[in-house]
Amino acid sequence: MRTPILAGNWKLNKTIAQSREFVASFTPLVQGASGVDIVLCPVFTALDATREAIGTAPIALGAQDMYWKDAGAYTGEVSAPLLQDAGASYVVLGHSERRGRFGVPEPDLEGQAGAVFGDSDQSVNKKLEAALAHGLTPIVCVGETLAERQNGHTDAVVENQTVMALNGIEANQISKLVFAYEPVWAIGTGETCEADEANRVCGVIRATIATGFGAEAGDAVRIQYGGSVKPENAAQLLSLPHIDGALVGGASLKADSFAAIVKAALA
Ligand code: PGA
């Protein structure tokens, strides 16, 4: 059985003080929640303070991105060893807000999560290799844009992103990974993918992994759904067989709503 994993992706939100306040309100709400992994992903500058606020509570810390080199002349970047130094054990990779041409919003992304930070399938793969080499658990995001869905390319897009992300990875490393199916059109839009469709596409990701790395790897890998997950739709999404958790943006910013989503996973 796969342990459900609920990750709060705070994106570019919360000061150090606000991150601490969140943890102070959230921790009592999820006290005793066992059989579920909880991850908070604050901005880089709040990682250390959030770790301190979490203390010994069973809540893990994740970063929202990283570079694949450990150190050197890479102005503005942060590496796996530095994330670990700040207390992170997870790292989100290839989020749709980070994929795409650098500095240029993709033309077909009108009203959808902007992809402007230049991540490519190749850079996601390099980051994934580096994260695994350092013992960080990557949360690898894949998902189609609205135009790709409308043109019937959903399955091909997620299959391709999955295969490219895993280039050169060994089958015995797959169980250390988390995938997140994040249809780009459902992120931050209030629009959730139909639960059955989200489950189907998570199944496509699982089948792609099983084809490349064997049935055992396909069974072991945890796959989250992400895109406008909220307390009202979490229970239905999380009850489906291929959905092992959620990557939550907007609804993870408030302690009570993220706690309600965690509780939906326990039900
Ligand atoms: P959302 O974001 O829950 O605000 O749609 C999800 C994500 O981008 O991970």
Coordinates of C-alpha atoms and ligand atoms in Angstrom, one line a residue:
M1 CA 0.0 0.0 0.0
R2 CA 1.2 3.5 -0.8
T3 CA 1.2 6.1 2.0
P4 CA -0.8 9.2 0.9
I5 CA 1.3 12.3 0.6
L6 CA -0.2 15.8 0.9
A7 CA 2.1 18.6 0.0
G8 CA 1.4 22.3 0.4
N9 CA 3.1 24.4 -2.3
W10 CA 3.1 27.9 -1.0
K11 CA 4.6 29.3 -4.2
L12 CA 5.7 33.0 -3.8
N13 CA 3.8 33.6 -0.6
K14 CA 4.4 34.0 3.2
T15 CA 7.1 35.8 5.0
I16 CA 9.2 34.1 7.7
A17 CA 6.7 35.2 10.4
Q18 CA 3.7 34.1 8.4
S19 CA 5.3 30.7 7.8
R20 CA 5.9 30.3 11.5
E21 CA 2.3 31.4 12.2
F22 CA 1.0 28.8 9.8
V23 CA 2.9 26.0 11.5
A24 CA 1.7 27.1 14.9
S25 CA -2.0 26.9 13.8
F26 CA -1.6 23.9 11.5
T27 CA 0.3 21.5 13.8
P28 CA -2.4 21.1 16.4
L29 CA -5.0 20.5 13.7
V30 CA -3.2 17.5 12.3
Q31 CA -2.0 16.1 15.6
G32 CA -2.4 12.3 15.6
A33 CA -2.8 12.1 11.8
S34 CA -0.9 9.0 11.2
G35 CA -0.5 6.9 8.0
V36 CA -0.1 10.0 5.9
D37 CA 3.0 12.1 4.8
I38 CA 2.6 15.9 5.2
V39 CA 5.0 18.2 3.4
L40 CA 5.2 22.0 3.5
C41 CA 7.0 23.9 0.8
P42 CA 7.7 27.5 1.7
V43 CA 9.9 30.0 -0.1
F44 CA 13.6 29.4 0.2
T45 CA 14.1 32.2 2.7
A46 CA 11.6 30.7 5.1
L47 CA 12.8 27.1 4.9
D48 CA 15.0 27.2 8.0
A49 CA 12.5 29.1 10.1
T50 CA 9.7 26.7 9.1
R51 CA 11.9 23.8 10.0
E52 CA 12.5 25.3 13.4
A53 CA 8.7 26.0 13.9
I54 CA 7.9 22.4 12.9
G55 CA 10.3 21.1 15.5
T56 CA 9.5 17.4 16.2
A57 CA 6.0 17.4 14.6
P58 CA 5.7 14.8 11.9
I59 CA 5.7 17.3 9.1
A60 CA 8.4 17.3 6.4
L61 CA 9.8 20.3 4.6
G62 CA 10.1 20.7 0.9
A63 CA 11.6 23.3 -1.5
Q64 CA 10.0 24.5 -4.6
D65 CA 12.9 24.1 -7.0
M66 CA 16.7 23.6 -7.1
Y67 CA 19.7 23.7 -9.4
W68 CA 21.5 20.4 -10.3
K69 CA 25.0 21.6 -9.4
D70 CA 26.1 21.5 -5.7
A71 CA 28.0 24.7 -5.6
G72 CA 29.9 27.2 -7.8
A73 CA 29.5 30.2 -10.0
Y74 CA 25.7 29.9 -10.4
T75 CA 24.3 33.3 -9.3
G76 CA 20.9 33.1 -7.9
E77 CA 20.6 29.4 -7.6
V78 CA 20.2 27.0 -4.7
S79 CA 21.4 23.3 -4.6
A80 CA 20.3 20.0 -3.0
P81 CA 23.0 20.1 -0.3
L82 CA 21.9 23.7 0.7
L83 CA 18.2 22.7 0.8
Q84 CA 19.1 19.8 3.1
D85 CA 21.2 22.2 5.2
A86 CA 18.0 24.2 5.6
G87 CA 16.0 21.1 6.6
A88 CA 14.3 20.1 3.3
S89 CA 13.8 16.5 2.5
Y90 CA 11.6 17.0 -0.6
V91 CA 11.9 19.2 -3.6
V92 CA 9.2 20.1 -6.2
L93 CA 10.7 19.8 -9.7
G94 CA 9.3 20.9 -13.1
H95 CA 6.3 22.7 -11.7
S96 CA 4.4 24.1 -14.7
E97 CA 5.0 27.6 -13.4
R98 CA 8.8 27.0 -13.9
R99 CA 8.7 25.2 -17.2
G100 CA 8.7 27.1 -20.5
R101 CA 10.8 29.7 -22.2
F102 CA 12.7 31.9 -19.8
G103 CA 10.9 35.2 -19.1
V104 CA 8.3 34.7 -21.9
P105 CA 4.8 33.5 -20.9
E106 CA 3.8 30.8 -23.3
P107 CA 1.2 32.1 -25.8
D108 CA -1.3 29.4 -25.2
L109 CA -1.3 29.8 -21.4
E110 CA -3.8 32.7 -21.3
G111 CA -5.4 32.5 -17.9
Q112 CA -3.4 29.4 -16.9
A113 CA -0.4 29.0 -14.7
G114 CA 2.4 31.0 -16.4
A115 CA 5.4 29.0 -17.5
V116 CA 8.3 31.5 -17.5
F117 CA 11.3 30.2 -15.8
G118 CA 12.9 28.1 -18.5
D119 CA 12.7 24.6 -17.1
S120 CA 12.8 22.0 -19.8
D121 CA 12.4 18.2 -19.8
Q122 CA 16.2 18.0 -19.8
S123 CA 16.7 20.3 -16.9
V124 CA 14.0 18.6 -14.9
N125 CA 15.8 15.3 -15.5
K126 CA 19.2 16.8 -14.4
K127 CA 17.6 18.2 -11.2
L128 CA 15.9 14.9 -10.5
E129 CA 19.2 13.0 -10.8
A130 CA 20.9 15.5 -8.5
A131 CA 18.0 15.4 -5.9
L132 CA 18.1 11.6 -5.8
A133 CA 21.9 11.6 -5.5
H134 CA 21.6 13.7 -2.4
G135 CA 18.7 11.8 -0.9
L136 CA 16.1 14.4 -1.5
T137 CA 12.7 13.1 -2.6
P138 CA 11.7 14.8 -5.8
I139 CA 8.0 15.7 -6.4
V140 CA 8.1 15.7 -10.2
C141 CA 5.3 17.7 -11.9
V142 CA 3.8 16.7 -15.3
G143 CA 0.7 17.9 -17.0
E144 CA -0.8 19.2 -20.2
T145 CA -1.9 22.7 -21.1
L146 CA -5.5 23.5 -22.2
A147 CA -4.5 23.6 -25.9
E148 CA -2.8 20.2 -25.5
R149 CA -5.9 18.7 -23.9
Q150 CA -8.3 20.2 -26.5
N151 CA -6.1 18.7 -29.2
G152 CA -6.3 15.3 -27.6
H153 CA -2.6 15.2 -26.6
T154 CA -3.0 14.8 -22.9
D155 CA -1.7 11.2 -22.6
A156 CA 1.2 11.8 -25.0
V157 CA 2.3 14.9 -23.1
V158 CA 2.3 13.3 -19.7
E159 CA 3.9 10.1 -21.0
N160 CA 6.6 12.1 -22.7
Q161 CA 7.3 14.3 -19.7
T162 CA 7.4 11.3 -17.5
V163 CA 9.8 9.4 -19.7
M164 CA 12.1 12.4 -20.2
A165 CA 12.2 13.2 -16.4
L166 CA 13.3 9.6 -15.7
N167 CA 16.0 9.4 -18.3
G168 CA 18.9 7.4 -16.8
I169 CA 17.2 6.7 -13.6
E170 CA 17.5 3.1 -12.2
A171 CA 14.3 1.0 -11.5
N172 CA 15.3 0.7 -7.8
Q173 CA 15.2 4.5 -7.4
I174 CA 11.6 4.9 -8.6
S175 CA 10.0 4.1 -5.2
K176 CA 12.0 7.2 -3.9
L177 CA 10.1 9.5 -6.3
V178 CA 6.8 11.2 -6.1
F179 CA 5.0 12.3 -9.3
A180 CA 2.3 15.0 -9.4
Y181 CA -0.2 15.1 -12.2
E182 CA -0.9 18.8 -12.6
P183 CA -3.1 19.7 -15.6
V184 CA -1.8 23.3 -16.3
W185 CA -5.4 24.6 -17.0
A186 CA -6.5 23.5 -13.5
I187 CA -3.7 25.2 -11.5
G188 CA -4.8 28.3 -9.6
T189 CA -7.9 28.6 -11.8
G190 CA -10.5 27.1 -9.5
E191 CA -11.1 24.6 -12.2
T192 CA -10.5 21.0 -11.0
C193 CA -9.9 18.1 -13.3
E194 CA -12.9 15.7 -13.0
A195 CA -11.9 13.1 -10.4
D196 CA -12.2 10.1 -12.7
E197 CA -10.2 11.9 -15.4
A198 CA -7.5 12.8 -12.9
N199 CA -7.4 9.2 -11.8
R200 CA -7.2 8.0 -15.4
V201 CA -4.2 10.3 -16.2
C202 CA -2.4 9.3 -12.9
G203 CA -3.0 5.7 -14.2
V204 CA -1.3 6.7 -17.5
I205 CA 1.7 8.0 -15.6
R206 CA 1.8 4.8 -13.5
A207 CA 1.6 2.6 -16.7
T208 CA 4.4 4.6 -18.3
I209 CA 6.6 4.0 -15.3
A210 CA 5.6 0.3 -15.3
T211 CA 6.5 0.0 -19.0
G212 CA 9.9 1.6 -18.5
F213 CA 10.9 0.2 -15.1
G214 CA 8.7 -2.8 -14.4
A215 CA 5.4 -3.5 -12.7
E216 CA 6.9 -3.3 -9.2
A217 CA 8.1 0.3 -9.9
G218 CA 4.8 1.2 -11.3
D219 CA 3.0 -0.1 -8.1
A220 CA 5.5 1.6 -5.8
V221 CA 5.6 5.1 -7.2
R222 CA 3.3 7.7 -5.5
I223 CA 1.3 10.0 -7.8
Q224 CA -0.4 13.1 -6.5
Y225 CA -3.0 15.1 -8.2
G226 CA -2.6 18.9 -8.2
G227 CA -4.8 21.7 -9.5
S228 CA -7.4 23.5 -7.4
V229 CA -7.6 20.8 -4.8
K230 CA -9.7 22.1 -1.9
P231 CA -11.4 20.7 1.2
E232 CA -14.6 20.3 -0.9
N233 CA -13.1 18.0 -3.6
A234 CA -10.2 16.4 -1.8
A235 CA -12.1 13.3 -0.4
Q236 CA -13.4 12.3 -3.8
L237 CA -10.0 12.8 -5.6
L238 CA -8.1 11.0 -2.8
S239 CA -10.5 8.0 -2.8
L240 CA -9.4 6.9 -6.3
P241 CA -6.9 4.1 -6.8
H242 CA -4.2 5.9 -8.8
I243 CA -4.3 9.1 -6.8
D244 CA -1.9 8.9 -3.8
G245 CA -2.2 12.4 -2.5
A246 CA -2.4 16.0 -3.5
L247 CA 0.0 18.9 -4.4
V248 CA -2.0 21.8 -3.1
G249 CA -1.4 25.5 -3.9
G250 CA -4.0 28.1 -2.9
A251 CA -5.8 25.9 -0.4
S252 CA -2.5 25.1 1.5
L253 CA -2.1 28.8 2.5
K254 CA -4.6 28.5 5.3
A255 CA -4.0 26.1 8.1
D256 CA -7.6 25.0 8.4
S257 CA -8.2 24.3 4.7
F258 CA -4.9 22.4 4.4
A259 CA -5.7 20.4 7.5
A260 CA -9.1 19.5 6.1
I261 CA -7.4 18.2 3.0
V262 CA -5.0 16.1 5.1
K263 CA -8.0 14.7 7.0
A264 CA -9.7 13.9 3.7
A265 CA -6.8 11.6 3.0
L266 CA -7.3 9.8 6.3
A267 CA -11.0 9.1 5.7
Ligands
PGA1 P1 -3.5 25.3 -6.9 O1 -2.0 25.0 -7.2 O2 -3.9 24.3 -5.8 O3 -3.6 26.7 -6.4 O4 -4.3 25.1 -8.1 C1 -1.5 23.7 -7.3 C2 -0.1 23.7 -7.7 O5 0.3 24.6 -8.5 O6 0.7 22.9 -7.2

